[in-house]
Amino acid sequence: MQDYEEIVAFLGEWGPYQKFIFFILSFSTFSNGFCGLSFVFVGDVPEHRCLIPGNLNLSETWRNRTIPLIQGAELQHSKCTRYRLNVIMNLSETFPDPDFLNVSEIEQEPCLDGWEYSKEQYISTIVSEWDLVCKDHWKAPFSVSMFFAGVLVGSLVSGQLSDRFGRKLVLFGTMAVQSIFGIAQVFAPSWEIFCLFNFLIGLGQISNYVAAFVLGSEILGKSTRLTYSTLGVCISYALGYMLLPFIAYFLRNWRMLLLALSLIGLTYIPLWWLIPESPRWLLVKGRVKEAEEIFQYIAKKNGVTLPEVLLDEPELEDMRTRQAQSYTVFHLVKTYNIRAITVINVLIWITTAVGYHGLSLSTSNLHGDNYLNCFFCAAIEVPAYTAAWLFLQKFPRRCTLSSTTLFGGAVLILTQFMPSDISGLTTALVMSGKLATTCGFSMIYVYTAELYPTAVRNMGVGFSSMASRIGSIVSPYVFHLGVYDKFLPFTVMGILTAFLGPLVLLLPETFKIPLPDTFEQMQNVKGLKCGSTSKGHIRSYKKGKPEHNDQNNEEN
């Protein structure tokens, strides 16, 4: 009985049509690069201090003395308190010159009349528009957490929607959700409505990315899937991310910035007539005629001849039977071995998500220009994805991923010890940490898929990816630690990232080992060591004699 790969082998692996689909589906993830990460500018906190009403009869000298000075890293005006205005008014009438008074002994009060914000960098952000500072400072990172909460829900439902209604419909439907609610968010009248729209945008964002990933994987041949999943969609995402600071530099009003970014989604409308449905999904659903029409079109574009008999009924029935086999999340924890792999994977995905998103959102904590820092943070992803692709092609998974995360964690921890006058070195260390974290994040997608058997592979990757959204939701509060110390977020992320080094070594090695089709063919979790491919495992796999059976799995 032929499998799907053998059935469509006549189409070739890298013909003109596959190249076209590779690039056009990669382009569909372009807008994901700035969706969510726009908060770096939309939610940035401008310099601010208590507003002193302009109708008060105070001299300029007294106005300058109304805000207390506090000692932090340097002497600066308080952001959340002022001296009691009724006392200041009484004193100003008696003492025209405040230099003869010890003003610091006056009782303080909160900013009862609001705040005044610096216009040096931004015309407005959501922070300055809705006063998300001082006692409401938690609301800014919560806005990002709502986006990632939407991403979490999208992770839960996108797979089921894609399996039921098709990859193409979900791809374009979620693009529409992302664009429509992105435009609606521009007109949000309150912070609460802004958060609601952020949740809905997040729901569409991940579903769009996953649908493009799955559709490309099912149309492209197996020899190009690794390149597509690491270089294609990922680098397109990075290019979108690189465009973000360029647009934000010219649009300093948060509403105009979001409008411009959302309107870019309209450029995807023509793709509806260029991207086909997955023929593999159509065959499983029994829509053979539609699948054959797509095969005929691909064959014509590639200059190959379609076989007279492409599929017979037994082959179709076998595909449907295998698709209909039911597995649940319970199978990911059924035995000790697969349970250990699942738990370790979940910890790795959550921690990596905290590091990646925390670093992406923390550019405002770095010295120098926010726009340049954001661009560098985006541009560093291109060599990171390229390195991940090379590592996956040439080197064992465990040692490579472990070394990458240890290096990333170490350089981030070092930022805490850098002298304040060497800001360039600190930025270089953070960018090195971002490179390592991004490289690791890209690699774990492929590594996780290689660990699970075919029966639950999609479920295993999906469950791990869903767990990573917990890390994404937490990440805004990690970067928000910069309110207390600019380098504290990098230290926390460095410790978490370094923790992954030894944790990865607990997983089995999968390099040059055939993908397991059954639970019996899975490798056992081993000790903390960097090992090469198990030759015995490969021999037993090729002979069709599993190295261990379900009973051994239960005992292990």
CSV table of N, CA and C in Angstrom, one decimal, residues 262-321:
chain,number,residue,atom,x,y,z
A,262,SER,N,-2.2,47.3,10.5
A,262,SER,CA,-3.4,46.5,10.2
A,262,SER,C,-3.8,46.5,8.7
A,263,LEU,N,-3.6,47.7,8.1
A,263,LEU,CA,-3.9,47.8,6.6
A,263,LEU,C,-3.0,46.9,5.8
A,264,ILE,N,-1.8,46.6,6.2
A,264,ILE,CA,-0.9,45.8,5.5
A,264,ILE,C,-1.6,44.4,5.2
A,265,GLY,N,-2.4,44.0,6.2
A,265,GLY,CA,-3.1,42.7,6.0
A,265,GLY,C,-4.0,42.6,4.8
A,266,LEU,N,-4.4,43.8,4.3
A,266,LEU,CA,-5.3,43.8,3.1
A,266,LEU,C,-4.5,43.3,1.8
A,267,THR,N,-3.2,43.4,1.9
A,267,THR,CA,-2.4,43.0,0.7
A,267,THR,C,-2.5,41.4,0.5
A,268,TYR,N,-3.0,40.7,1.5
A,268,TYR,CA,-3.1,39.3,1.4
A,268,TYR,C,-4.4,38.8,0.6
A,269,ILE,N,-5.3,39.7,0.4
A,269,ILE,CA,-6.6,39.3,-0.3
A,269,ILE,C,-6.3,38.6,-1.6
A,270,PRO,N,-5.4,39.1,-2.5
A,270,PRO,CA,-5.2,38.4,-3.8
A,270,PRO,C,-4.7,37.0,-3.6
A,271,LEU,N,-4.1,36.7,-2.5
A,271,LEU,CA,-3.5,35.3,-2.3
A,271,LEU,C,-4.6,34.2,-2.3
A,272,TRP,N,-5.8,34.6,-2.0
A,272,TRP,CA,-6.9,33.6,-2.0
A,272,TRP,C,-7.0,32.9,-3.3
A,273,TRP,N,-6.7,33.6,-4.4
A,273,TRP,CA,-6.8,32.9,-5.8
A,273,TRP,C,-5.5,32.3,-6.2
A,274,LEU,N,-4.5,32.4,-5.3
A,274,LEU,CA,-3.2,31.8,-5.7
A,274,LEU,C,-2.8,30.6,-4.9
A,275,ILE,N,-3.3,30.5,-3.6
A,275,ILE,CA,-3.0,29.4,-2.7
A,275,ILE,C,-4.1,28.4,-2.8
A,276,PRO,N,-3.7,27.1,-3.0
A,276,PRO,CA,-4.8,26.1,-3.1
A,276,PRO,C,-5.1,25.5,-1.7
A,277,GLU,N,-6.1,24.7,-1.7
A,277,GLU,CA,-6.4,23.9,-0.5
A,277,GLU,C,-5.4,22.7,-0.4
A,278,SER,N,-5.1,22.2,0.7
A,278,SER,CA,-4.2,21.1,0.8
A,278,SER,C,-4.8,19.8,0.2
A,279,PRO,N,-4.2,19.3,-0.9
A,279,PRO,CA,-4.7,18.1,-1.6
A,279,PRO,C,-4.8,16.9,-0.6
A,280,ARG,N,-3.8,16.9,0.3
A,280,ARG,CA,-3.8,15.8,1.3
A,280,ARG,C,-5.0,15.8,2.2
A,281,TRP,N,-5.4,17.0,2.6
A,281,TRP,CA,-6.6,17.1,3.4
A,281,TRP,C,-7.9,16.8,2.6
A,282,LEU,N,-7.9,17.2,1.3
A,282,LEU,CA,-9.1,16.9,0.5
A,282,LEU,C,-9.2,15.4,0.3
A,283,LEU,N,-8.1,14.7,0.1
A,283,LEU,CA,-8.2,13.2,-0.1
A,283,LEU,C,-8.8,12.5,1.2
A,284,VAL,N,-8.3,13.0,2.3
A,284,VAL,CA,-8.7,12.4,3.6
A,284,VAL,C,-10.2,12.6,3.8
A,285,LYS,N,-10.7,13.8,3.3
A,285,LYS,CA,-12.1,14.1,3.4
A,285,LYS,C,-13.0,13.5,2.3
A,286,GLY,N,-12.4,12.8,1.4
A,286,GLY,CA,-13.1,12.1,0.3
A,286,GLY,C,-13.4,13.0,-0.9
A,287,ARG,N,-12.8,14.2,-0.9
A,287,ARG,CA,-13.0,15.2,-2.0
A,287,ARG,C,-12.0,14.9,-3.1
A,288,VAL,N,-12.1,13.7,-3.7
A,288,VAL,CA,-11.0,13.3,-4.6
A,288,VAL,C,-10.9,14.1,-5.9
A,289,LYS,N,-12.0,14.5,-6.4
A,289,LYS,CA,-12.0,15.3,-7.7
A,289,LYS,C,-11.3,16.6,-7.5
A,290,GLU,N,-11.6,17.3,-6.4
A,290,GLU,CA,-10.9,18.6,-6.1
A,290,GLU,C,-9.4,18.4,-6.0
A,291,ALA,N,-9.0,17.3,-5.3
A,291,ALA,CA,-7.6,17.0,-5.1
A,291,ALA,C,-6.9,16.7,-6.5
A,292,GLU,N,-7.6,15.9,-7.3
A,292,GLU,CA,-7.0,15.6,-8.6
A,292,GLU,C,-6.9,16.9,-9.5
A,293,GLU,N,-7.8,17.8,-9.4
A,293,GLU,CA,-7.7,19.0,-10.1
A,293,GLU,C,-6.4,19.8,-9.7
A,294,ILE,N,-6.2,19.8,-8.4
A,294,ILE,CA,-4.9,20.5,-7.9
A,294,ILE,C,-3.7,19.8,-8.4
A,295,PHE,N,-3.7,18.4,-8.4
A,295,PHE,CA,-2.6,17.7,-8.9
A,295,PHE,C,-2.3,18.0,-10.4
A,296,GLN,N,-3.4,18.1,-11.1
A,296,GLN,CA,-3.3,18.4,-12.6
A,296,GLN,C,-2.7,19.7,-12.8
A,297,TYR,N,-3.1,20.7,-11.9
A,297,TYR,CA,-2.6,22.1,-12.1
A,297,TYR,C,-1.1,22.1,-11.7
A,298,ILE,N,-0.7,21.4,-10.6
A,298,ILE,CA,0.7,21.4,-10.2
A,298,ILE,C,1.6,20.7,-11.3
A,299,ALA,N,1.0,19.5,-11.8
A,299,ALA,CA,1.8,18.8,-12.9
A,299,ALA,C,2.0,19.7,-14.1
A,300,LYS,N,1.0,20.5,-14.4
A,300,LYS,CA,1.1,21.4,-15.6
A,300,LYS,C,2.2,22.4,-15.4
A,301,LYS,N,2.2,23.0,-14.2
A,301,LYS,CA,3.2,24.1,-13.8
A,301,LYS,C,4.6,23.5,-13.8
A,302,ASN,N,4.7,22.2,-13.4
A,302,ASN,CA,6.0,21.6,-13.2
A,302,ASN,C,6.4,20.9,-14.5
A,303,GLY,N,5.5,20.8,-15.5
A,303,GLY,CA,5.9,20.2,-16.8
A,303,GLY,C,6.0,18.7,-16.7
A,304,VAL,N,5.2,18.0,-15.8
A,304,VAL,CA,5.2,16.6,-15.7
A,304,VAL,C,3.8,16.0,-16.1
A,305,THR,N,3.8,14.7,-16.3
A,305,THR,CA,2.5,14.1,-16.8
A,305,THR,C,1.9,13.4,-15.6
A,306,LEU,N,0.6,13.6,-15.5
A,306,LEU,CA,-0.2,13.0,-14.4
A,306,LEU,C,-0.5,11.5,-14.8
A,307,PRO,N,-0.2,10.5,-13.8
A,307,PRO,CA,-0.5,9.1,-14.1
A,307,PRO,C,-2.0,8.9,-14.5
A,308,GLU,N,-2.2,7.9,-15.2
A,308,GLU,CA,-3.6,7.5,-15.6
A,308,GLU,C,-4.5,7.2,-14.4
A,309,VAL,N,-3.9,6.4,-13.5
A,309,VAL,CA,-4.6,6.1,-12.2
A,309,VAL,C,-3.8,6.6,-11.1
A,310,LEU,N,-4.3,7.7,-10.5
A,310,LEU,CA,-3.5,8.3,-9.4
A,310,LEU,C,-3.8,7.6,-8.0
A,311,LEU,N,-5.1,7.3,-7.8
A,311,LEU,CA,-5.5,6.8,-6.5
A,311,LEU,C,-6.6,5.7,-6.8
A,312,ASP,N,-6.4,4.6,-6.1
A,312,ASP,CA,-7.5,3.6,-6.2
A,312,ASP,C,-8.3,3.6,-4.9
A,313,GLU,N,-9.4,3.0,-4.9
A,313,GLU,CA,-10.3,3.0,-3.7
A,313,GLU,C,-9.6,2.4,-2.4
A,314,PRO,N,-8.9,1.3,-2.5
A,314,PRO,CA,-8.2,0.7,-1.3
A,314,PRO,C,-7.3,1.7,-0.7
A,315,GLU,N,-6.5,2.5,-1.5
A,315,GLU,CA,-5.6,3.4,-1.0
A,315,GLU,C,-6.3,4.6,-0.3
A,316,LEU,N,-7.4,5.1,-0.9
A,316,LEU,CA,-8.2,6.1,-0.3
A,316,LEU,C,-8.8,5.6,1.1
A,317,GLU,N,-9.3,4.4,1.1
A,317,GLU,CA,-9.9,3.9,2.3
A,317,GLU,C,-8.8,3.8,3.4
A,318,ASP,N,-7.6,3.4,3.0
A,318,ASP,CA,-6.5,3.2,4.0
A,318,ASP,C,-6.2,4.6,4.6
A,319,MET,N,-6.1,5.6,3.8
A,319,MET,CA,-5.8,7.0,4.3
A,319,MET,C,-6.9,7.4,5.2
A,320,ARG,N,-8.2,7.2,4.9
A,320,ARG,CA,-9.3,7.6,5.8
A,320,ARG,C,-9.2,6.8,7.1
A,321,THR,N,-8.9,5.5,7.0
A,321,THR,CA,-8.9,4.7,8.2
A,321,THR,C,-7.8,5.2,9.2
